[in-house]
Short mmCIF file of C-alpha atoms in Angstrom, two decimals:
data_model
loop_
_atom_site.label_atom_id
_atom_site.label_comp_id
_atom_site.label_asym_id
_atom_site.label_seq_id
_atom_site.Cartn_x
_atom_site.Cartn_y
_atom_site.Cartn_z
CA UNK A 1 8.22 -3.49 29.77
CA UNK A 2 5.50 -0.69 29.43
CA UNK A 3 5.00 0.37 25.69
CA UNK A 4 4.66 4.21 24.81
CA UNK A 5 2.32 5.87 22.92
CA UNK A 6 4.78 6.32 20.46
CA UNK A 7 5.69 3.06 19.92
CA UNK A 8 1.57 1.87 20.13
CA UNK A 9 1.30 4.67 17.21
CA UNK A 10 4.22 3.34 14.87
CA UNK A 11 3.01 -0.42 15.59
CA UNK A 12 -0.25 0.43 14.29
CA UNK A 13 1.35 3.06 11.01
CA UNK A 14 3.11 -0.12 10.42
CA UNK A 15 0.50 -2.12 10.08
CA UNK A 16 -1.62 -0.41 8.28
CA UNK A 17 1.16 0.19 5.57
CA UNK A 18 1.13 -3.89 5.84
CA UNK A 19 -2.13 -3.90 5.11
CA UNK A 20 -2.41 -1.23 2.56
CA UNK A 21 0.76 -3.97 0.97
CA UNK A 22 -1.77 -6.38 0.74
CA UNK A 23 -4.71 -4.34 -1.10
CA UNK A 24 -2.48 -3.41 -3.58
CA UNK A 25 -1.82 -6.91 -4.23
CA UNK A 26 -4.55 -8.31 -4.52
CA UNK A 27 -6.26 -4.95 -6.51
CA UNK A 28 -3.36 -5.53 -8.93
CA UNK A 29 -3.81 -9.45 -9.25
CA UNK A 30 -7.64 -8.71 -9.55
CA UNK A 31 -6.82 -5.83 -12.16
CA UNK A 32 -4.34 -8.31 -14.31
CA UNK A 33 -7.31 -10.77 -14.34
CA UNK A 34 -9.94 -8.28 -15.33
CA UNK A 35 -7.11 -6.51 -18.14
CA UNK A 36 -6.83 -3.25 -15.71
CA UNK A 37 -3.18 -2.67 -15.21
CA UNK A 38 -2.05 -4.61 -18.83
CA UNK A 39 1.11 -6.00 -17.22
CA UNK A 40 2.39 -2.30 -16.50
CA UNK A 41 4.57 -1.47 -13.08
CA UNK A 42 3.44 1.44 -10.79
CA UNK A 43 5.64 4.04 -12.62
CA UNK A 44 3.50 3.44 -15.85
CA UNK A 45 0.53 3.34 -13.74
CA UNK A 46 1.00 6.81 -12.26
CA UNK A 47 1.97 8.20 -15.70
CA UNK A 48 -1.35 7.67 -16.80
CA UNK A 49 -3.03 8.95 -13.54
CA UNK A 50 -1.06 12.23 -13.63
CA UNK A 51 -2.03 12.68 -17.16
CA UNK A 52 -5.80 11.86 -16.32
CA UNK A 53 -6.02 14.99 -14.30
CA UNK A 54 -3.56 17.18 -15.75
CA UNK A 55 -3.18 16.14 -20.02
CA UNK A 56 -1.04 17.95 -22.19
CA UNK A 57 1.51 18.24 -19.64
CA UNK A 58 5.19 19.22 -21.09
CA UNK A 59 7.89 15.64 -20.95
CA UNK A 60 10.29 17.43 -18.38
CA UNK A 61 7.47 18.71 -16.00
CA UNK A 62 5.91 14.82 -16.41
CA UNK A 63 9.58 13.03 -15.37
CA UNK A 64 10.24 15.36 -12.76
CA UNK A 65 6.57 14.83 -10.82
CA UNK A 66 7.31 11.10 -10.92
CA UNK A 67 10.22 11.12 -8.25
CA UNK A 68 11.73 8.29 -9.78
CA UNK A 69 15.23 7.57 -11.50
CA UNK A 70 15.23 9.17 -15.22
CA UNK A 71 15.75 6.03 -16.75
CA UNK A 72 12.92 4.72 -15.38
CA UNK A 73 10.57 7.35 -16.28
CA UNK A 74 12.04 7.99 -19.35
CA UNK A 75 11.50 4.03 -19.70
CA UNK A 76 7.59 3.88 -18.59
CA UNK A 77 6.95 6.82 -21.24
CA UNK A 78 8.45 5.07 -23.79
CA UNK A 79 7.04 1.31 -23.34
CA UNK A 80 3.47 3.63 -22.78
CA UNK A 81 3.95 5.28 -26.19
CA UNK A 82 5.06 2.16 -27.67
CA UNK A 83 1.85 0.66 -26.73
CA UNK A 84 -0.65 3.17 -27.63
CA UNK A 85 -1.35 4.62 -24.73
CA UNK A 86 0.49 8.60 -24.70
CA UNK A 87 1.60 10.18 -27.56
CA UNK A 88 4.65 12.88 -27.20
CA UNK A 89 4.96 15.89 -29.75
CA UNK A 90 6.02 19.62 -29.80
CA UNK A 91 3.79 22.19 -28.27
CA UNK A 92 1.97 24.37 -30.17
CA UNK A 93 2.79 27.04 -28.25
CA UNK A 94 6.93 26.18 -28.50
CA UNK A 95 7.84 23.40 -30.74
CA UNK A 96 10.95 22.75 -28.31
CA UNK A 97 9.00 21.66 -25.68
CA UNK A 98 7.84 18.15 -25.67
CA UNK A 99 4.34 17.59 -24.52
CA UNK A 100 2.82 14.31 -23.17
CA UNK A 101 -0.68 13.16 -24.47
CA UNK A 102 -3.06 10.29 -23.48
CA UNK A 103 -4.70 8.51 -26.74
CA UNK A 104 -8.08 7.74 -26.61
CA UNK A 105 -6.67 4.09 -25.60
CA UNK A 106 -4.92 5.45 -22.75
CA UNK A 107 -7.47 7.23 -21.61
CA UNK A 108 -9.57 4.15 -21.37
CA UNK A 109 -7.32 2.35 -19.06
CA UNK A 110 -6.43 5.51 -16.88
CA UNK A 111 -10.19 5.88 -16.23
CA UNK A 112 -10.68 1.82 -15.15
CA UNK A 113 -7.41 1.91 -13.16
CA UNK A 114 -9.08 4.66 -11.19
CA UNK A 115 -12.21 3.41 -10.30
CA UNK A 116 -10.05 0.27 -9.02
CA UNK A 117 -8.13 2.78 -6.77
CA UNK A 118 -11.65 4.05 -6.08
CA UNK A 119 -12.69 0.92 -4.56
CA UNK A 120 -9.87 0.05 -3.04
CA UNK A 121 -9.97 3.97 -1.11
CA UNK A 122 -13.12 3.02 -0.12
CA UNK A 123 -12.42 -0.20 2.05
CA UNK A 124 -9.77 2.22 3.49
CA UNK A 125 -11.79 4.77 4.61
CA UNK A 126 -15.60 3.23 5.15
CA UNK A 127 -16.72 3.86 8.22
CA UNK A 128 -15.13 7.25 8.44
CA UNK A 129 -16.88 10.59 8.52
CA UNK A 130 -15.61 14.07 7.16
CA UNK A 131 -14.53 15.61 10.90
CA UNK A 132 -12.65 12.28 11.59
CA UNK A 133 -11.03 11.92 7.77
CA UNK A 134 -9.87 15.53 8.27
CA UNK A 135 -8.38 14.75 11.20
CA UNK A 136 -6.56 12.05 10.03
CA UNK A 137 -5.14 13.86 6.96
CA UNK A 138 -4.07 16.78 9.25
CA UNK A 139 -2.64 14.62 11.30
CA UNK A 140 -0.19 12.38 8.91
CA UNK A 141 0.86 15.69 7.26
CA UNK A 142 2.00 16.73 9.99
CA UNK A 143 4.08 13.44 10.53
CA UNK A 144 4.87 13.21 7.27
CA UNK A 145 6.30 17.08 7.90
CA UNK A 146 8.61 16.07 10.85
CA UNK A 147 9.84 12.61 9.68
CA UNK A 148 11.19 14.60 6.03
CA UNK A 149 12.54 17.51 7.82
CA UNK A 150 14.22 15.54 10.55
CA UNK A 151 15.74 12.92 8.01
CA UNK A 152 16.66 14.99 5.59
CA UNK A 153 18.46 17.36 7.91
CA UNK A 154 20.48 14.32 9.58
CA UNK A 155 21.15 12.69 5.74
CA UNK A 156 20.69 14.61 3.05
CA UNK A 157 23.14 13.55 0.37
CA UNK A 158 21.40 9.85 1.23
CA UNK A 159 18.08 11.33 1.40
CA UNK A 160 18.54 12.74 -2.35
CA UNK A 161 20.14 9.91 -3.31
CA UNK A 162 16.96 7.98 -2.48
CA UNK A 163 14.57 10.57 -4.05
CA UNK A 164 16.28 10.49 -7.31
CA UNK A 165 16.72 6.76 -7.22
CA UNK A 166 12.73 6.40 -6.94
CA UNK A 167 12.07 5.82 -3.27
CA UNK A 168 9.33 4.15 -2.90
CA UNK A 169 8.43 3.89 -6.12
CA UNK A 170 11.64 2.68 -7.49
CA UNK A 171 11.54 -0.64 -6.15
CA UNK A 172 7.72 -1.67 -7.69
CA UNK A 173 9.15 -2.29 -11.06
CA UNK A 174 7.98 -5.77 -12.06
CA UNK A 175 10.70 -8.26 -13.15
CA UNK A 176 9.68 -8.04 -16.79
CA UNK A 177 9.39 -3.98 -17.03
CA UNK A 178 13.17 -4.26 -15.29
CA UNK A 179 14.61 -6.52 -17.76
CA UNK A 180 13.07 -4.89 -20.66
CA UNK A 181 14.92 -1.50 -19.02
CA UNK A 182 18.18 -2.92 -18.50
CA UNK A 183 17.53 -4.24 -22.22
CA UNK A 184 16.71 -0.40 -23.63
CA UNK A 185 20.04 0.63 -20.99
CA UNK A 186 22.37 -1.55 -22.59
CA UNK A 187 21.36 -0.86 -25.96
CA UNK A 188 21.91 3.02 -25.51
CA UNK A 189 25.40 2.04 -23.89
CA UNK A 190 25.98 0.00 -26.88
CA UNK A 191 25.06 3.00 -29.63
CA UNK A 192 26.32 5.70 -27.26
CA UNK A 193 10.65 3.61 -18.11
CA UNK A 194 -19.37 11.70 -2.86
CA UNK A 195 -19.61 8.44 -3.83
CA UNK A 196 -16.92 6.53 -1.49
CA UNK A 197 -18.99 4.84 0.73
CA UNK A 198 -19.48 6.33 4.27
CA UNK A 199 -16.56 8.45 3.87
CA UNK A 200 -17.95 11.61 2.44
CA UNK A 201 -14.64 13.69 1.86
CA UNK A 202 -13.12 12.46 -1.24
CA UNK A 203 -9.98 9.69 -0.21
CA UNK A 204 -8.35 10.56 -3.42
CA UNK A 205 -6.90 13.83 -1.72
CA UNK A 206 -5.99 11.67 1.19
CA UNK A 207 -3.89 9.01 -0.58
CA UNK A 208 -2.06 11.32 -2.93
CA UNK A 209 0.89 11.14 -0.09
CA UNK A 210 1.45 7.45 -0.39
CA UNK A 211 1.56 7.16 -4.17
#
């Protein structure tokens, strides 16, 4: 049976996202060796990166950008804080707003777990030059842009249910950051988480789609 385009496209997406499976596992077993990632999941992970670029960012504005259950983001700030690595406190500007700070300890890990994205970005994307990485970026938004619309117009009570459950990123909790949240859960039930190589467009831009 002849194969289509289509189907020659979606073999290939699909194994690429195998792939990209892969990197992250062994960037995250290299980065538990080397004291990168300190035992954290991805949500805790991204907390940090979000902060990196943007500190100072108000609690609610934080938990919402993470796309994630509550609980779990409400979890990953509060094993963060509990380790040193944010601090949360009014604003200055309006004491009822609670703003989320990295310490000088978080900052230190947000900035290695970077450059280990950084390198992993650029085995991605070596080899590719600015026209073709355009290209490529213009060309997954727009996929991206037809796949949401389309399933979100055929199932959108599922397709909210799976945003606020943390689709993707719900399910890359480790086994000890779950326990320790269904630990925190039942005790709140019981009172009442240019230089990349060849590729000369930064892949940071590129990548923000998949985190």
């Amino acid at each position: 049976m002849k194969t289509t385009l289509s189907e020659k496209i979606f073999k290939q997406i699909r194994h690429t996202m195998g792939l990209l499976q892969k990197e992250r596992f062994v960037q995250a077993a290299k980065g538990r060796k080397d004291g990168v990632y300190q035992g954290m999941d991805r949500v805790q992970v991204r907390v940090l990166g979000d902060l990196l670029e943007k500190d100072n960012q108000p609690a609610a504005e934080l938990l919402k950008s993470m796309h994630v259950h509550q609980n779990m983001a409400e979890f990953a700030l509060s094993r963060l804080e509990a380790e040193g690595y944010i601090s949360r406190a009014g604003s200055e500007a309006d004491r009822h707003v609670i703003e989320v700070t990295l310490t000088d300890k978080g900052r230190a890990i947000a900035e290695k777990q970077k450059a280990s994205r950084e390198e992993t970005l650029t085995t991605c994307f070596e080899g590719l030059n600015e026209e073709e990485g355009t290209q490529l970026l213009t060309l997954l938004e727009k996929w991206n842009a037809n796949l949401t619309t389309k399933v979100k117009a055929e199932n959108e009570a599922e397709f909210a249910e799976a945003d606020e459950n943390g689709f993707p990123c719900g399910g890359d909790f480790s086994a000890d950051s779950r326990a320790q949240m269904m630990q925190m859960m039942q005790g709140m039930r019981g009172e009442h988480g240019g230089g990349f190589g060849h590729f000369s467009m930064n892949p940071m831009k590129m990548m923000k789609m998949w985190r």
